[in-house]
Every structure is written in structure tokens, then in C-alpha cells.
PDB file of N, CA and C in Angstrom:
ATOM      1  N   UNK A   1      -6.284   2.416   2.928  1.00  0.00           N
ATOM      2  CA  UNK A   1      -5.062   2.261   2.178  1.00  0.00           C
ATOM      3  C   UNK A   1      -5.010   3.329   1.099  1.00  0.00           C
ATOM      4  N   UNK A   2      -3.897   3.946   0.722  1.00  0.00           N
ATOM      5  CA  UNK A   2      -3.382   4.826  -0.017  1.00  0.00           C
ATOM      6  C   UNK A   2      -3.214   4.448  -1.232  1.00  0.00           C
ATOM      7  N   UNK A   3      -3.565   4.789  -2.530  1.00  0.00           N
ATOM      8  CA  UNK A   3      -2.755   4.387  -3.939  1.00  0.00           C
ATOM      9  C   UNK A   3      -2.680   5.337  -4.557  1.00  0.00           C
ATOM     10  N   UNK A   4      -1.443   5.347  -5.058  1.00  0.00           N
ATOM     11  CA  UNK A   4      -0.572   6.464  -6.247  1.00  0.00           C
ATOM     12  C   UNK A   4      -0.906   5.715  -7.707  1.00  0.00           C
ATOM     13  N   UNK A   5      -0.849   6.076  -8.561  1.00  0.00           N
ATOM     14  CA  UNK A   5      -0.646   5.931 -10.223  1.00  0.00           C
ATOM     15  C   UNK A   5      -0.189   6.569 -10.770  1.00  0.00           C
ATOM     16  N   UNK A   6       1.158   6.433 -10.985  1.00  0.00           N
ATOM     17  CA  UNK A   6       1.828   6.785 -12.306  1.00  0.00           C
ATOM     18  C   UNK A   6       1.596   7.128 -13.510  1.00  0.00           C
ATOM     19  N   UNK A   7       0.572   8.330 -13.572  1.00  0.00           N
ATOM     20  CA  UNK A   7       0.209   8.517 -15.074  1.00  0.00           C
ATOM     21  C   UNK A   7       0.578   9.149 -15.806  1.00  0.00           C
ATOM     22  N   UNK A   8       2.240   8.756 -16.015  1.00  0.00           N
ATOM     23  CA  UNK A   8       3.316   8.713 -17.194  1.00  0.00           C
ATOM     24  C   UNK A   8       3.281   7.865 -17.611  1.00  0.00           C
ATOM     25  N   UNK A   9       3.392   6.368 -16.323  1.00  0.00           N
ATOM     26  CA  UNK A   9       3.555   4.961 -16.981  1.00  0.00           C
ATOM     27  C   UNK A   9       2.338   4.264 -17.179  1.00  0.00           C
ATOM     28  N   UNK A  10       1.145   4.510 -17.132  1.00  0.00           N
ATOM     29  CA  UNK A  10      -0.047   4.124 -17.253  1.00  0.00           C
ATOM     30  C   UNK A  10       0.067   4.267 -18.555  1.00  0.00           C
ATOM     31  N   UNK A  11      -0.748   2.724 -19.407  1.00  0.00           N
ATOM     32  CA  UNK A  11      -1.031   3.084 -20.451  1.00  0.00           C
ATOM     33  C   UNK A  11      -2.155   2.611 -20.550  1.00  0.00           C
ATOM     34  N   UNK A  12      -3.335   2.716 -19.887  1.00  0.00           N
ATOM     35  CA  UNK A  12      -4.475   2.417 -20.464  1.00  0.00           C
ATOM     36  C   UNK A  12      -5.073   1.168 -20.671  1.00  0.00           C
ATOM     37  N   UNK A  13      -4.211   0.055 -19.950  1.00  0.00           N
ATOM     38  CA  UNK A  13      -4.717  -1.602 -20.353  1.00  0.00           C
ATOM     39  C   UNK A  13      -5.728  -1.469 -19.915  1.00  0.00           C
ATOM     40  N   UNK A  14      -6.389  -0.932 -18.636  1.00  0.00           N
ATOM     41  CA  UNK A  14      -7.710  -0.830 -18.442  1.00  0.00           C
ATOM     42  C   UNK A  14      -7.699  -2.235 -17.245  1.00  0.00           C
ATOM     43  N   UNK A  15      -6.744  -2.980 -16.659  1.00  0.00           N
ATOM     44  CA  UNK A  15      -7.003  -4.297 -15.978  1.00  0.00           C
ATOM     45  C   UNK A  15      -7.498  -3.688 -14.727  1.00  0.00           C
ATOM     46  N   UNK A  16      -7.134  -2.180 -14.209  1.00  0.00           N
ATOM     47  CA  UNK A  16      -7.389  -2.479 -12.519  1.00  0.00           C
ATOM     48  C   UNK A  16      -8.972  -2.081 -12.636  1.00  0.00           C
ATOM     49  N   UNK A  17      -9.200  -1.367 -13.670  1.00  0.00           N
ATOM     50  CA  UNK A  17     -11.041  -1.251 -13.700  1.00  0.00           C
ATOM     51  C   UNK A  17     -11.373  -2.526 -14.070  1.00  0.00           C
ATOM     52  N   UNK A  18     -10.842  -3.186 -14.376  1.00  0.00           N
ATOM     53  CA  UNK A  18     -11.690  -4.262 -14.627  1.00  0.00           C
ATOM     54  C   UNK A  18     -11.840  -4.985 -13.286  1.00  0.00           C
ATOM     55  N   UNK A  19     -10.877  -5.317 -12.561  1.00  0.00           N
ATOM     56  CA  UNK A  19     -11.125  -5.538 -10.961  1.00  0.00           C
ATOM     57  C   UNK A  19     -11.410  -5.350 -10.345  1.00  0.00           C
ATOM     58  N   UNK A  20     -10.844  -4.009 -10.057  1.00  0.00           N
ATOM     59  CA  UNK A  20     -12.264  -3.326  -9.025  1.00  0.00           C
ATOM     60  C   UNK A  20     -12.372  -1.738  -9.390  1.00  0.00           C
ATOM     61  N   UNK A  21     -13.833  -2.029  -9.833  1.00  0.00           N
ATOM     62  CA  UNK A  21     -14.529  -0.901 -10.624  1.00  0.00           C
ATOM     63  C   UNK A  21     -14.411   0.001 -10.000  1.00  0.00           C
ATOM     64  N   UNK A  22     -15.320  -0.243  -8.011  1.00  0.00           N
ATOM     65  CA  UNK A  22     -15.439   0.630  -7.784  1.00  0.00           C
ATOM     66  C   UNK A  22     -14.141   1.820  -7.262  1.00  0.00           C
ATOM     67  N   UNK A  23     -12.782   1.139  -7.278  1.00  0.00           N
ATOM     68  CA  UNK A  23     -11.965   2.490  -7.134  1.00  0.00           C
ATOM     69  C   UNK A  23     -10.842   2.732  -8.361  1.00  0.00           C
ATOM     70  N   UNK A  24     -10.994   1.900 -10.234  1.00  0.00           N
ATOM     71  CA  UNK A  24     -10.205   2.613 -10.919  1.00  0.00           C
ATOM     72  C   UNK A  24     -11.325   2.941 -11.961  1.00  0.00           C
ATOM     73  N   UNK A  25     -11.281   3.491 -12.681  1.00  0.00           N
ATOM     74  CA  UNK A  25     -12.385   3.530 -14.126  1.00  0.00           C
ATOM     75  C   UNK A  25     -11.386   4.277 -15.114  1.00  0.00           C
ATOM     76  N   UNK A  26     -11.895   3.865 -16.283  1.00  0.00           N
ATOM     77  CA  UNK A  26     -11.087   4.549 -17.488  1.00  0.00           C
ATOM     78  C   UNK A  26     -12.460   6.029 -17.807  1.00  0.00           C
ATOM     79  N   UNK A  27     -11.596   6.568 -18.078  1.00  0.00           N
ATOM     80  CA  UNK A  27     -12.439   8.308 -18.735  1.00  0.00           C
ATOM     81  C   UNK A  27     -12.011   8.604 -20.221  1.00  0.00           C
ATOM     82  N   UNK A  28     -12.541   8.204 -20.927  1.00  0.00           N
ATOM     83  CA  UNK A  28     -12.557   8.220 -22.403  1.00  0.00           C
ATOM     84  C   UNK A  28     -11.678   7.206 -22.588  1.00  0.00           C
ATOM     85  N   UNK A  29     -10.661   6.813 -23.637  1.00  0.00           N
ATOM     86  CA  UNK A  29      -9.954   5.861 -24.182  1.00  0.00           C
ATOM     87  C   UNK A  29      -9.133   5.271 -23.329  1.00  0.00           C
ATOM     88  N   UNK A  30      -8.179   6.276 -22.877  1.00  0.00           N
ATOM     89  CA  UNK A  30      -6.914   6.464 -21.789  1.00  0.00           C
ATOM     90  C   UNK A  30      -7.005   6.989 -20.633  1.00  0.00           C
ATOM     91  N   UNK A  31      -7.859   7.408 -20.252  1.00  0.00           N
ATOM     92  CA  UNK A  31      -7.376   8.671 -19.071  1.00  0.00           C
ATOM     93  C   UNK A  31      -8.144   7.964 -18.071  1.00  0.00           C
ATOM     94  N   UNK A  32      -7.138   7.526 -17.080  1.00  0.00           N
ATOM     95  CA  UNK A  32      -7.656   6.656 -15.785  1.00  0.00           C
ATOM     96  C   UNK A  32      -7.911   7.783 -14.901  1.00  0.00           C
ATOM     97  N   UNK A  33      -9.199   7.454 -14.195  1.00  0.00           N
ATOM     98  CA  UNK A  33      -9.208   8.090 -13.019  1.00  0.00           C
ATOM     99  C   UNK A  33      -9.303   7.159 -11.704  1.00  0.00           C
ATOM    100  N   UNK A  34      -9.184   7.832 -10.322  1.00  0.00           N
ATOM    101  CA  UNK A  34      -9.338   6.056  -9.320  1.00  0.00           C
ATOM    102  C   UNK A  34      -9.654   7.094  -8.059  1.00  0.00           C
ATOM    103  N   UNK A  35      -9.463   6.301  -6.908  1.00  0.00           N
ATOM    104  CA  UNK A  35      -9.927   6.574  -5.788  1.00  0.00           C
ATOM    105  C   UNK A  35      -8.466   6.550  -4.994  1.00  0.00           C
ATOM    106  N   UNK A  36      -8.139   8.200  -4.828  1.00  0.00           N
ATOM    107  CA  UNK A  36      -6.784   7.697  -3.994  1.00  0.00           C
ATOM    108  C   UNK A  36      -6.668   7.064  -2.689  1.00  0.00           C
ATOM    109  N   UNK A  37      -7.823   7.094  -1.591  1.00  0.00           N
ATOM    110  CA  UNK A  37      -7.728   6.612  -0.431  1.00  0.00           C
ATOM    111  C   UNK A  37      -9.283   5.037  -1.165  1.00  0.00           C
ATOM    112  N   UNK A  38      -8.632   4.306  -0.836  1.00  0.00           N
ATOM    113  CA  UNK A  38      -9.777   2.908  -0.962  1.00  0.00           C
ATOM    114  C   UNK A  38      -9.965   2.329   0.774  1.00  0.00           C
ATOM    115  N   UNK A  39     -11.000   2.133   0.691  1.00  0.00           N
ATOM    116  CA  UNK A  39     -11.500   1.345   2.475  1.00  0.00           C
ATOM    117  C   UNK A  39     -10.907  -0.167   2.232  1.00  0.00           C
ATOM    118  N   UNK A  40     -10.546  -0.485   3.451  1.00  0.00           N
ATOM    119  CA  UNK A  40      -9.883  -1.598   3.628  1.00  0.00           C
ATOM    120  C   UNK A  40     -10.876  -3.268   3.173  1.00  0.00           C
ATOM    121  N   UNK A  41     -11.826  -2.504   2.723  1.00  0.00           N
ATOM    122  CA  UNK A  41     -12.887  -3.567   2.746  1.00  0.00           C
ATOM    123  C   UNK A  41     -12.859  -3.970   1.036  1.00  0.00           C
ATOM    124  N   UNK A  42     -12.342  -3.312   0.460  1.00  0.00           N
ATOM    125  CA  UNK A  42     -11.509  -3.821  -1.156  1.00  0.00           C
ATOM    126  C   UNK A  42     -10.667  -3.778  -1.138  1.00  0.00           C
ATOM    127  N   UNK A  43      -9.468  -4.307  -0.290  1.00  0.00           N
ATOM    128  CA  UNK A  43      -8.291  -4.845  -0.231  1.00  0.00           C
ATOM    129  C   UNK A  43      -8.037  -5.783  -0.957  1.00  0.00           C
ATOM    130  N   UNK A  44      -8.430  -7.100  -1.267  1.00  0.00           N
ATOM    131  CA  UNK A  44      -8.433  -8.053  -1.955  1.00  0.00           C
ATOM    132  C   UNK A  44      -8.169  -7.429  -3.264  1.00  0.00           C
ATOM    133  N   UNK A  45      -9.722  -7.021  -3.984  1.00  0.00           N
ATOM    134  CA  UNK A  45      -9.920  -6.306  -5.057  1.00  0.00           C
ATOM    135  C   UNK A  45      -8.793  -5.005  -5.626  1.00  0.00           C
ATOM    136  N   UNK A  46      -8.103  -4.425  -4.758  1.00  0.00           N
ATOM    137  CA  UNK A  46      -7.246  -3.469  -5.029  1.00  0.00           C
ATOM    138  C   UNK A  46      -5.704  -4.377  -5.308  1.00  0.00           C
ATOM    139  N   UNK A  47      -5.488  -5.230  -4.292  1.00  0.00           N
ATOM    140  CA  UNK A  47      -4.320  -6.193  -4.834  1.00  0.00           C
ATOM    141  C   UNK A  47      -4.390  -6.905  -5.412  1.00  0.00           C
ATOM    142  N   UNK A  48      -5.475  -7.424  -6.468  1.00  0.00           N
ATOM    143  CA  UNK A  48      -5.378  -7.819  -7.393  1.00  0.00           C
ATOM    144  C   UNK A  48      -5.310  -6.862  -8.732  1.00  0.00           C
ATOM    145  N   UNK A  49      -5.722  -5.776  -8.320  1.00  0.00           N
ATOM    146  CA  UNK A  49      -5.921  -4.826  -9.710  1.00  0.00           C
ATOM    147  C   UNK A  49      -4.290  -4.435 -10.022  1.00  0.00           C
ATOM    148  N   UNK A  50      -3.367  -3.684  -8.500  1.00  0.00           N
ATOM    149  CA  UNK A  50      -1.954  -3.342  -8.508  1.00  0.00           C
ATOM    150  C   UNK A  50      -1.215  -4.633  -9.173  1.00  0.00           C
ATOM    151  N   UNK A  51      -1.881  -6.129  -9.055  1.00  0.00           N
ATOM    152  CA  UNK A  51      -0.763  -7.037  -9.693  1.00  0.00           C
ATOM    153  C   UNK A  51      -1.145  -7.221 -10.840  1.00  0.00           C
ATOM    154  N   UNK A  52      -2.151  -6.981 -11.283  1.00  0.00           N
ATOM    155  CA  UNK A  52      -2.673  -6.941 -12.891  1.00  0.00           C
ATOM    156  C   UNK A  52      -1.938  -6.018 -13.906  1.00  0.00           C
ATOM    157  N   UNK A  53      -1.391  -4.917 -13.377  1.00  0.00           N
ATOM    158  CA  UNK A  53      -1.201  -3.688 -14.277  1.00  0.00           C
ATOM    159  C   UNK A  53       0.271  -4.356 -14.760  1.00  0.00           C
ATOM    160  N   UNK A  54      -0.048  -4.050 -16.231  1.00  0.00           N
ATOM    161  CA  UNK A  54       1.293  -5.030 -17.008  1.00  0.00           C
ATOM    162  C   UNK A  54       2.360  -3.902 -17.397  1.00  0.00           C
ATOM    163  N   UNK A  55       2.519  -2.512 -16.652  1.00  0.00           N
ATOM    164  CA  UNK A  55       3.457  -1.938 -16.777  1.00  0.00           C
ATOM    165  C   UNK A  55       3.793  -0.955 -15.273  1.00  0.00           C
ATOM    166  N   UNK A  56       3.239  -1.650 -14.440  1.00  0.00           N
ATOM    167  CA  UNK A  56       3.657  -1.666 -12.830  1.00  0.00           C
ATOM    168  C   UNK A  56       3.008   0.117 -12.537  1.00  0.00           C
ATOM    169  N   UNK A  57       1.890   0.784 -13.120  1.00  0.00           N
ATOM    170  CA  UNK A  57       1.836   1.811 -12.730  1.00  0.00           C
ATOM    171  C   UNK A  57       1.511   2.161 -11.439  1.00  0.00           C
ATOM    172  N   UNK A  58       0.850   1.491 -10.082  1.00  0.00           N
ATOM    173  CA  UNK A  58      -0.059   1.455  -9.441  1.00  0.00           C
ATOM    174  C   UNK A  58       1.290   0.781  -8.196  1.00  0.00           C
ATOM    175  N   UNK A  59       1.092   1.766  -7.511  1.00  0.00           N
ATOM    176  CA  UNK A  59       1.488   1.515  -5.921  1.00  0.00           C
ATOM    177  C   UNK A  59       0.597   1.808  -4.875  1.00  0.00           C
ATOM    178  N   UNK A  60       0.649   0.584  -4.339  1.00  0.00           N
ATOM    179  CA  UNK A  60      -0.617   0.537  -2.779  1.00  0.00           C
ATOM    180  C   UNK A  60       0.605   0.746  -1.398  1.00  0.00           C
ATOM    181  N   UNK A  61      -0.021   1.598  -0.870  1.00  0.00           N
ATOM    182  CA  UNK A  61       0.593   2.171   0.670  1.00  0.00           C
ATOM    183  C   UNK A  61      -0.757   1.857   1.569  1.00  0.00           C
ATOM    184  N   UNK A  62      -0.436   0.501   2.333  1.00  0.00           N
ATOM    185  CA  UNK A  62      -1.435   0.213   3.721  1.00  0.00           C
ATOM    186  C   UNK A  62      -1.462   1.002   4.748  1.00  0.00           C
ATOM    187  N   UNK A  63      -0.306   2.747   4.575  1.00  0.00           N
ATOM    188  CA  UNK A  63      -1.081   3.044   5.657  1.00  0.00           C
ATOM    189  C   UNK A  63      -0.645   2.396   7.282  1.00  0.00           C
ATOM    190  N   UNK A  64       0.100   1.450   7.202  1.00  0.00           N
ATOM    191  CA  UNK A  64      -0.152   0.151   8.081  1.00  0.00           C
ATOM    192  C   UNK A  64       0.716   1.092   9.474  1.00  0.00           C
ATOM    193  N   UNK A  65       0.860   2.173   9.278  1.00  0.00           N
ATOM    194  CA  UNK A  65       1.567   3.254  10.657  1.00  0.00           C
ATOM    195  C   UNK A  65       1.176   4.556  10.789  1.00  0.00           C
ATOM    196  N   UNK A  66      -0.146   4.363  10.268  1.00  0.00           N
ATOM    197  CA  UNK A  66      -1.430   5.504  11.047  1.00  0.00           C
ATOM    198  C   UNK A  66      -1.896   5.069  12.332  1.00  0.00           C
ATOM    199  N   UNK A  67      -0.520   6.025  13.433  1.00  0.00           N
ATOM    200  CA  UNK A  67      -1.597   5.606  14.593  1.00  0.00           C
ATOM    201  C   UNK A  67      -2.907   6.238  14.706  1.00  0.00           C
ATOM    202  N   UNK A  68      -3.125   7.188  14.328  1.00  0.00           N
ATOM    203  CA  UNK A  68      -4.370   8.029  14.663  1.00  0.00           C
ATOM    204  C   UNK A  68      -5.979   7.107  14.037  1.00  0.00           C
ATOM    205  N   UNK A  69      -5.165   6.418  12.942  1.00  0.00           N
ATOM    206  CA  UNK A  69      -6.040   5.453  12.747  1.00  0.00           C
ATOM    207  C   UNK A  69      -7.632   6.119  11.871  1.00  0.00           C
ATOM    208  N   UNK A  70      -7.204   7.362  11.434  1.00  0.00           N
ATOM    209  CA  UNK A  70      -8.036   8.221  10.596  1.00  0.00           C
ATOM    210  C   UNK A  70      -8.009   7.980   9.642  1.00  0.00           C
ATOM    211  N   UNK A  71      -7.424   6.894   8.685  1.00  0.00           N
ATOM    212  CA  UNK A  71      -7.169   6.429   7.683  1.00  0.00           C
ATOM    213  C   UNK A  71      -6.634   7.539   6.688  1.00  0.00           C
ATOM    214  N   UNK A  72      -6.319   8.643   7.084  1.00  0.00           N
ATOM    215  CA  UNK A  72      -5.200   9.435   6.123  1.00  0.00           C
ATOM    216  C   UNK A  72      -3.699   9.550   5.902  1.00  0.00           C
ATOM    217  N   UNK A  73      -3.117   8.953   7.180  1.00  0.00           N
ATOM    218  CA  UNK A  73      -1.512   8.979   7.074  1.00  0.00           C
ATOM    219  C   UNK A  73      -1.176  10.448   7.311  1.00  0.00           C
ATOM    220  N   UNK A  74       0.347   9.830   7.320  1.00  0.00           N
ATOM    221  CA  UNK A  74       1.009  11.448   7.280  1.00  0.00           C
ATOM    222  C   UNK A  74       1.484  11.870   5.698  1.00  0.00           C
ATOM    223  N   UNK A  75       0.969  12.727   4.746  1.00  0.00           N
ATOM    224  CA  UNK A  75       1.475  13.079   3.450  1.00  0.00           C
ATOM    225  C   UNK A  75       3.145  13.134   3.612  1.00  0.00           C
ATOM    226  N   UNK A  76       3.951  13.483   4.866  1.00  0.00           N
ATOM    227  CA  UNK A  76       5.299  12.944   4.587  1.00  0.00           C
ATOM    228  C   UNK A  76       5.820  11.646   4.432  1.00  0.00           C
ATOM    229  N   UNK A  77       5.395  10.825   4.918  1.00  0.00           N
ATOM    230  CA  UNK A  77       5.907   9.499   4.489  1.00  0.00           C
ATOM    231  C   UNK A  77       5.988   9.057   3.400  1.00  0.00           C
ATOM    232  N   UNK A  78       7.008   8.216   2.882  1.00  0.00           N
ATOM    233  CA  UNK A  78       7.315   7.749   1.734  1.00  0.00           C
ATOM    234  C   UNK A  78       6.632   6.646   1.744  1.00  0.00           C
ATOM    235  N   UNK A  79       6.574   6.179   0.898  1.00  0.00           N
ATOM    236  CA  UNK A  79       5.615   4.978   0.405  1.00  0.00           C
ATOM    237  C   UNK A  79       6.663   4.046   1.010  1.00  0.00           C
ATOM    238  N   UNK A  80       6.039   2.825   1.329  1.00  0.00           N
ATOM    239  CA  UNK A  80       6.342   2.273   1.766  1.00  0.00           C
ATOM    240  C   UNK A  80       6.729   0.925   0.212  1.00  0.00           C
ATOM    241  N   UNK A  81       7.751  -0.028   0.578  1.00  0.00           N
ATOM    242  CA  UNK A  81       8.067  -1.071  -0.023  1.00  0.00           C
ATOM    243  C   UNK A  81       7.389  -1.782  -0.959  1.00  0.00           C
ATOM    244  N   UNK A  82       5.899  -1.900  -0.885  1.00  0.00           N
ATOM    245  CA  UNK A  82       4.920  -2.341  -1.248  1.00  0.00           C
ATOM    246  C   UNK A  82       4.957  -3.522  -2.192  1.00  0.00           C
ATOM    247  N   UNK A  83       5.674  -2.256  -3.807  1.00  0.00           N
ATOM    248  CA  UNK A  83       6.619  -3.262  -4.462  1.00  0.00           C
ATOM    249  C   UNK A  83       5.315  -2.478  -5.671  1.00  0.00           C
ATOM    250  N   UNK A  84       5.573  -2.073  -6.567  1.00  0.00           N
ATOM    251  CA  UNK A  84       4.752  -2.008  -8.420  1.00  0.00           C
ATOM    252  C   UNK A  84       3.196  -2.923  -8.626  1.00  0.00           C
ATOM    253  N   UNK A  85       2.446  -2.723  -8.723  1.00  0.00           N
ATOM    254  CA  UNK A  85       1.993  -3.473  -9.316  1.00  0.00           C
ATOM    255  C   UNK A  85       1.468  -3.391 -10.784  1.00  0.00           C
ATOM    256  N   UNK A  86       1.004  -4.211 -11.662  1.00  0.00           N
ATOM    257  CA  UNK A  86       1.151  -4.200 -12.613  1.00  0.00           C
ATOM    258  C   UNK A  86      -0.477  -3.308 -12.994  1.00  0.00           C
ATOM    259  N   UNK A  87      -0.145  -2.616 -13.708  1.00  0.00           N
ATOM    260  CA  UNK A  87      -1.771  -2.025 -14.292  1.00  0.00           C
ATOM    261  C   UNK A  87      -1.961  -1.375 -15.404  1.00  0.00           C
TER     262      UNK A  87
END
């Protein structure tokens, strides 16, 4: 699965590191860094972090129409519906 962050609208609450460490972490005060492709095996952990973020920075794309099934997608596709989550 794919995730974007908005880091205009990111402000640093710090909730999706707190969920799952291993794909957001904070880098000094503010400055999030994350894992843009996450394995499907912190799925749970990643949709809970996207509904945590209390100013919706964090959009998850499943990806869910990779036939090739390489887990990269096509960089043209638009994100899909997903919907904000909060981070």
C-alpha cells in the first residue's frame, strides 16, 4: 500500500508514530518522515495511524489495481477515494 503526507497540512501531532513506528517517525520537533510504500502486513497499524491524524494529513492508496502485483502501482493513477485520515 501507498501513502502520501501532506506536509503543508501536517502539523506535527506526532499520532501516526505513535501507531505505527515502524513506517511514520518524527525528525526533530516537526519534521515527519515515513515509509511511502508500507507491506500489507501493517495494514491495521497504518489505518489506524491515517484515522488518528487530527488534521487529515495522511492518505493511504491500497494499490488494490496492481495487476502486476509488484506492489508499486502505476505513478499515474490518482489516488484512489480512500478518504483523509487524520494525523
Amino acid at each position: 500500500m501507498r501513502l502520501v503526507v501532506d506536509l503543508n497540512r501536517c502539523q506535527g501531532y506526532a499520532q501516526c508514530a505513535f501507531l505505527a513506528p515502524d513506517v511514520f517517525a518524527l525528525h526533530g520537533h516537526e519534521a515527519l518522515r515515513y515509509t511511502p510504500y508500507a507491506d500489507d502486513s501493517r495494514r491495521e497499524q497504518v489505518a489506524r495511524a491515517v484515522a488518528a491524524c487530527p488534521v487529515g494529513a495522511i492518505l493511504l492508496d491500497d494499490l488494490a489495481d496492481d495487476v502486476a502485483g509488484d506492489g508499486a502501482g502505476d505513478p499515474a493513477d490518482g489516488l484512489p477515494a480512500a478518504g483523509p485520515g487524520v494525523g
